[in-house]
Amino acid sequence: SGGPPPPARGAPRLDVDKYIWKKYQGGEKVCNDKLKRSVPLTGKSPEFPEVSNMGTTCHQGLVMVDVQSVDIGVDHARDLRMLGPLFLSLSVQLSIGSQKSDFTSHRRGSEKAGWSPPERKQMLWDAQERYLWCRVWDGELGFKQLAGEGRIDLPKLLENGSDGISTPEAVEVELFAAEDDGADSDSEASPRSASTAATFSKLQDSTDPSRGAFIGTANLKVTIIDMTGMLKTQTKKPISQSTWGSSGSD
């Protein structure tokens, strides 16, 4: 069929994901017609349960995130719950632009939450949105409050990869309370929040989460597949005559 050879049985999940994207890339931009047909403007497709509100956007990449753990700190837990961490119910939601993942399962009774095995979330990426947002929420059954949020610079993370594919990379995301939550706090700032607050350029960015108070961290493992980078690399590789066989063999 001319497609790439399938990965061997038992191959790592990353190799399988790379094979799928190479097989179905079909052009300089990946506009998945199947997604357009099967995903309504609101709601979810049974084939792509984590993709919603896709519309007719063309996507050029895939971001895979394994959520491993979060720690929002005892002090902030008391800010969220009068009786402390015992009544917390933490979950994580990821987003790229307007696209949001499902929530992870809840972890109750502590300011520290872990998922073993890690919970994987996948989102399509148009290579235009710069940030992957990580938001930690407290509560369930209709009541949720934002415990903290942080973000990852996707293009910067992709620089560590090759051929448009980043190796799975462990990332510690700094989490910050909403700006209003930290504005009236007279508590001693952590070294991290003090250093970020001193950066004037960041303060000019109204969406920068570090405008709020530093409250903790989230540990993620992130893999990025950027079709644009893969295709650019392919066009630079000369096609060897030996690839197609010698013309004298006829």
Short mmCIF file of C-alpha atoms in Angstrom, two decimals:
data_model
loop_
_atom_site.label_atom_id
_atom_site.label_comp_id
_atom_site.label_asym_id
_atom_site.label_seq_id
_atom_site.Cartn_x
_atom_site.Cartn_y
_atom_site.Cartn_z
CA SER A 1 0.00 0.00 0.00
CA GLY A 2 3.06 2.30 0.18
CA GLY A 3 2.45 3.29 3.78
CA PRO A 4 4.92 3.12 6.65
CA PRO A 5 5.60 -0.33 8.13
CA PRO A 6 3.50 -1.04 11.24
CA PRO A 7 5.29 -1.20 14.59
CA ALA A 8 6.24 -4.58 15.97
CA ARG A 9 4.02 -6.31 18.50
CA GLY A 10 4.68 -4.90 21.95
CA ALA A 11 6.20 -1.68 20.58
CA PRO A 12 6.12 1.41 22.87
CA ARG A 13 2.96 3.49 22.73
CA LEU A 14 4.87 6.45 21.27
CA ASP A 15 5.93 4.33 18.27
CA VAL A 16 2.31 3.33 17.68
CA ASP A 17 1.17 6.97 17.85
CA LYS A 18 3.90 8.00 15.39
CA TYR A 19 2.88 5.22 12.99
CA ILE A 20 -0.78 6.30 13.06
CA TRP A 21 0.07 9.92 12.29
CA LYS A 22 2.49 9.04 9.48
CA LYS A 23 -0.04 6.69 7.89
CA TYR A 24 -2.91 9.17 7.89
CA GLN A 25 -1.10 12.52 7.55
CA GLY A 26 -2.12 12.94 3.87
CA GLY A 27 -0.85 16.50 3.28
CA GLU A 28 0.88 19.57 4.64
CA LYS A 29 -2.04 20.17 7.00
CA VAL A 30 -3.91 17.40 8.74
CA CYS A 31 -7.60 18.19 8.37
CA ASN A 32 -9.31 15.12 9.72
CA ASP A 33 -12.52 14.82 7.71
CA LYS A 34 -13.61 11.95 9.91
CA LEU A 35 -13.43 14.24 12.93
CA LYS A 36 -15.43 16.91 11.11
CA ARG A 37 -18.20 14.43 10.30
CA SER A 38 -18.34 12.59 13.60
CA VAL A 39 -17.82 15.37 16.14
CA PRO A 40 -20.76 17.78 16.51
CA LEU A 41 -20.20 21.45 17.28
CA THR A 42 -21.08 20.64 20.88
CA GLY A 43 -20.74 17.27 22.55
CA LYS A 44 -18.34 14.40 21.99
CA SER A 45 -17.72 11.62 19.54
CA PRO A 46 -17.62 8.01 20.79
CA GLU A 47 -14.52 7.49 18.62
CA PHE A 48 -12.76 10.57 20.01
CA PRO A 49 -14.15 10.94 23.56
CA GLU A 50 -11.72 13.69 24.59
CA VAL A 51 -12.24 15.91 21.55
CA SER A 52 -15.16 18.34 21.67
CA ASN A 53 -16.14 21.63 20.07
CA MET A 54 -13.77 20.92 17.19
CA GLY A 55 -15.83 22.56 14.43
CA THR A 56 -13.88 22.55 11.17
CA THR A 57 -10.47 23.53 12.55
CA CYS A 58 -7.46 21.99 10.80
CA HIS A 59 -5.05 20.41 13.23
CA GLN A 60 -1.39 19.73 12.64
CA GLY A 61 -0.38 17.91 15.79
CA LEU A 62 -1.22 15.87 18.83
CA VAL A 63 -0.38 16.51 22.48
CA MET A 64 -0.38 13.55 24.87
CA VAL A 65 -0.21 14.23 28.60
CA ASP A 66 0.14 11.75 31.44
CA VAL A 67 -1.11 13.31 34.67
CA GLN A 68 1.00 11.96 37.53
CA SER A 69 0.54 14.10 40.66
CA VAL A 70 -0.27 17.53 42.11
CA ASP A 71 0.54 19.27 45.37
CA ILE A 72 -1.30 22.49 46.24
CA GLY A 73 0.24 22.94 49.71
CA VAL A 74 -1.34 22.76 53.15
CA ASP A 75 -1.73 26.54 53.50
CA HIS A 76 -3.65 26.87 50.27
CA ALA A 77 -5.76 23.84 51.16
CA ARG A 78 -6.88 25.73 54.28
CA ASP A 79 -7.73 28.72 52.09
CA LEU A 80 -9.99 26.49 50.01
CA ARG A 81 -11.51 24.49 52.85
CA MET A 82 -12.13 25.91 56.31
CA LEU A 83 -11.55 22.49 57.88
CA GLY A 84 -8.37 21.84 55.90
CA PRO A 85 -7.18 19.20 53.41
CA LEU A 86 -9.42 16.43 54.78
CA PHE A 87 -12.37 17.75 52.76
CA LEU A 88 -10.52 18.39 49.51
CA SER A 89 -11.48 16.58 46.30
CA LEU A 90 -8.86 17.35 43.67
CA SER A 91 -8.96 16.72 39.92
CA VAL A 92 -7.01 18.02 36.93
CA GLN A 93 -8.22 19.42 33.62
CA LEU A 94 -5.99 20.31 30.67
CA SER A 95 -6.72 22.72 27.83
CA ILE A 96 -5.24 24.09 24.61
CA GLY A 97 -7.07 27.18 23.42
CA SER A 98 -10.80 26.48 23.58
CA GLN A 99 -10.26 22.72 23.61
CA LYS A 100 -10.55 21.07 27.03
CA SER A 101 -9.86 17.57 28.23
CA ASP A 102 -12.05 15.55 30.53
CA PHE A 103 -11.33 15.83 34.23
CA THR A 104 -9.15 13.21 35.82
CA SER A 105 -10.64 11.04 38.53
CA HIS A 106 -10.89 12.73 41.94
CA ARG A 107 -8.41 12.32 44.77
CA ARG A 108 -9.86 13.11 48.20
CA GLY A 109 -8.63 13.95 51.66
CA SER A 110 -5.20 15.50 51.02
CA GLU A 111 -3.48 18.51 49.48
CA LYS A 112 -1.33 15.99 47.57
CA ALA A 113 -2.92 13.88 44.84
CA GLY A 114 -1.38 11.13 42.75
CA TRP A 115 -2.52 8.92 39.89
CA SER A 116 -0.93 5.50 39.50
CA PRO A 117 -0.90 4.57 36.73
CA PRO A 118 -0.91 8.13 35.37
CA GLU A 119 -4.09 9.22 33.61
CA ARG A 120 -3.51 10.06 29.93
CA LYS A 121 -5.25 12.92 28.15
CA GLN A 122 -4.90 13.58 24.42
CA MET A 123 -5.73 16.75 22.51
CA LEU A 124 -5.31 17.81 18.92
CA TRP A 125 -3.08 20.83 18.39
CA ASP A 126 -3.21 23.37 15.55
CA ALA A 127 0.43 24.43 16.15
CA GLN A 128 -0.84 27.99 16.67
CA GLU A 129 -1.88 27.91 20.30
CA ARG A 130 1.24 28.42 22.39
CA TYR A 131 0.24 27.11 25.80
CA LEU A 132 -0.99 23.89 27.33
CA TRP A 133 -2.88 24.89 30.48
CA CYS A 134 -3.04 22.71 33.58
CA ARG A 135 -5.79 23.56 36.06
CA VAL A 136 -6.36 21.84 39.38
CA TRP A 137 -9.93 21.90 40.68
CA ASP A 138 -11.40 21.18 44.08
CA GLY A 139 -14.92 19.79 44.42
CA GLU A 140 -17.40 17.65 42.53
CA LEU A 141 -21.13 17.06 42.07
CA GLY A 142 -21.77 20.52 40.68
CA PHE A 143 -19.45 22.43 43.01
CA LYS A 144 -15.95 23.15 41.75
CA GLN A 145 -13.48 25.87 42.64
CA LEU A 146 -10.18 26.55 40.94
CA ALA A 147 -7.37 25.51 43.26
CA GLY A 148 -4.49 26.55 41.02
CA GLU A 149 -3.33 26.81 37.42
CA GLY A 150 -0.16 26.85 35.37
CA ARG A 151 0.89 26.48 31.76
CA ILE A 152 3.50 24.87 29.51
CA ASP A 153 5.05 26.58 26.49
CA LEU A 154 4.51 23.92 23.79
CA PRO A 155 6.85 25.31 21.07
CA LYS A 156 9.63 25.63 23.62
CA LEU A 157 9.09 22.06 24.80
CA LEU A 158 9.12 20.85 21.19
CA GLU A 159 12.61 22.31 20.70
CA ASN A 160 13.93 19.37 22.71
CA GLY A 161 12.59 16.89 20.15
CA SER A 162 13.55 15.97 16.60
CA ASP A 163 11.63 15.58 13.34
CA GLY A 164 8.63 17.31 14.90
CA ILE A 165 8.29 14.75 17.68
CA SER A 166 9.28 15.39 21.27
CA THR A 167 10.38 12.55 23.47
CA PRO A 168 8.11 11.99 26.48
CA GLU A 169 9.32 14.63 28.91
CA ALA A 170 8.62 14.94 32.62
CA VAL A 171 7.49 18.50 33.34
CA GLU A 172 6.94 20.13 36.72
CA VAL A 173 4.31 22.81 36.23
CA GLU A 174 4.28 25.67 38.74
CA LEU A 175 0.74 26.31 39.97
CA PHE A 176 -0.60 29.71 40.97
CA ALA A 177 -3.80 30.84 42.65
CA ALA A 178 -6.11 33.10 40.70
CA GLU A 179 -4.76 36.65 40.81
CA ASP A 180 -7.58 37.90 43.03
CA ASP A 181 -6.89 35.13 45.54
CA GLY A 182 -3.29 36.22 46.02
CA ALA A 183 -3.76 39.98 45.77
CA ASP A 184 -4.73 40.53 49.43
CA SER A 185 -2.47 37.89 50.92
CA ASP A 186 0.08 39.17 53.44
CA SER A 187 1.73 35.77 53.82
CA GLU A 188 5.42 35.41 53.07
CA ALA A 189 5.88 34.73 49.36
CA SER A 190 7.85 31.69 48.23
CA PRO A 191 11.16 32.24 46.40
CA ARG A 192 9.50 31.18 43.17
CA SER A 193 6.62 33.65 43.42
CA ALA A 194 8.99 36.43 44.41
CA SER A 195 11.19 35.87 41.39
CA THR A 196 8.32 35.65 38.94
CA ALA A 197 6.59 38.71 40.38
CA ALA A 198 9.78 40.66 39.79
CA THR A 199 9.72 39.94 36.06
CA PHE A 200 8.12 43.00 34.50
CA SER A 201 7.54 41.39 31.11
CA LYS A 202 5.41 38.67 32.68
CA LEU A 203 3.30 41.21 34.50
CA GLN A 204 2.45 42.74 31.14
CA ASP A 205 0.80 39.46 30.10
CA SER A 206 -2.72 39.53 31.51
CA THR A 207 -3.07 35.75 31.04
CA ASP A 208 0.14 34.86 32.87
CA PRO A 209 -0.84 32.69 35.86
CA SER A 210 2.24 33.79 37.81
CA ARG A 211 0.51 37.11 38.48
CA GLY A 212 -1.15 35.17 41.30
CA ALA A 213 0.49 33.60 44.35
CA PHE A 214 2.56 30.45 43.94
CA ILE A 215 0.75 27.54 45.64
CA GLY A 216 2.31 24.29 44.43
CA THR A 217 3.21 22.07 41.49
CA ALA A 218 1.80 19.50 39.09
CA ASN A 219 3.88 16.69 37.63
CA LEU A 220 3.08 15.73 34.04
CA LYS A 221 4.70 13.74 31.27
CA VAL A 222 4.18 15.45 27.91
CA THR A 223 4.68 14.16 24.36
CA ILE A 224 4.10 16.37 21.30
CA ILE A 225 3.72 15.25 17.69
CA ASP A 226 3.94 18.22 15.31
CA MET A 227 3.07 17.24 11.74
CA THR A 228 4.36 20.54 10.36
CA GLY A 229 7.84 19.85 11.73
CA MET A 230 7.77 16.25 10.49
CA LEU A 231 6.83 17.30 6.97
CA LYS A 232 9.48 20.03 6.84
CA THR A 233 12.08 17.47 7.82
CA GLN A 234 10.87 15.05 5.16
CA THR A 235 11.12 17.66 2.39
CA LYS A 236 14.75 18.32 3.30
CA LYS A 237 15.72 14.65 2.90
CA PRO A 238 16.83 13.81 -0.67
CA ILE A 239 15.23 10.78 -2.25
CA SER A 240 17.94 8.28 -3.02
CA GLN A 241 17.65 6.40 -6.31
CA SER A 242 18.42 3.21 -4.42
CA THR A 243 15.20 3.68 -2.49
CA TRP A 244 13.21 2.94 -5.60
CA GLY A 245 15.64 0.50 -7.19
CA SER A 246 18.04 0.95 -10.07
CA SER A 247 16.63 2.13 -13.36
CA GLY A 248 18.87 -0.41 -15.06
CA SER A 249 17.06 -3.32 -13.45
CA ASP A 250 14.36 -3.09 -16.10
#
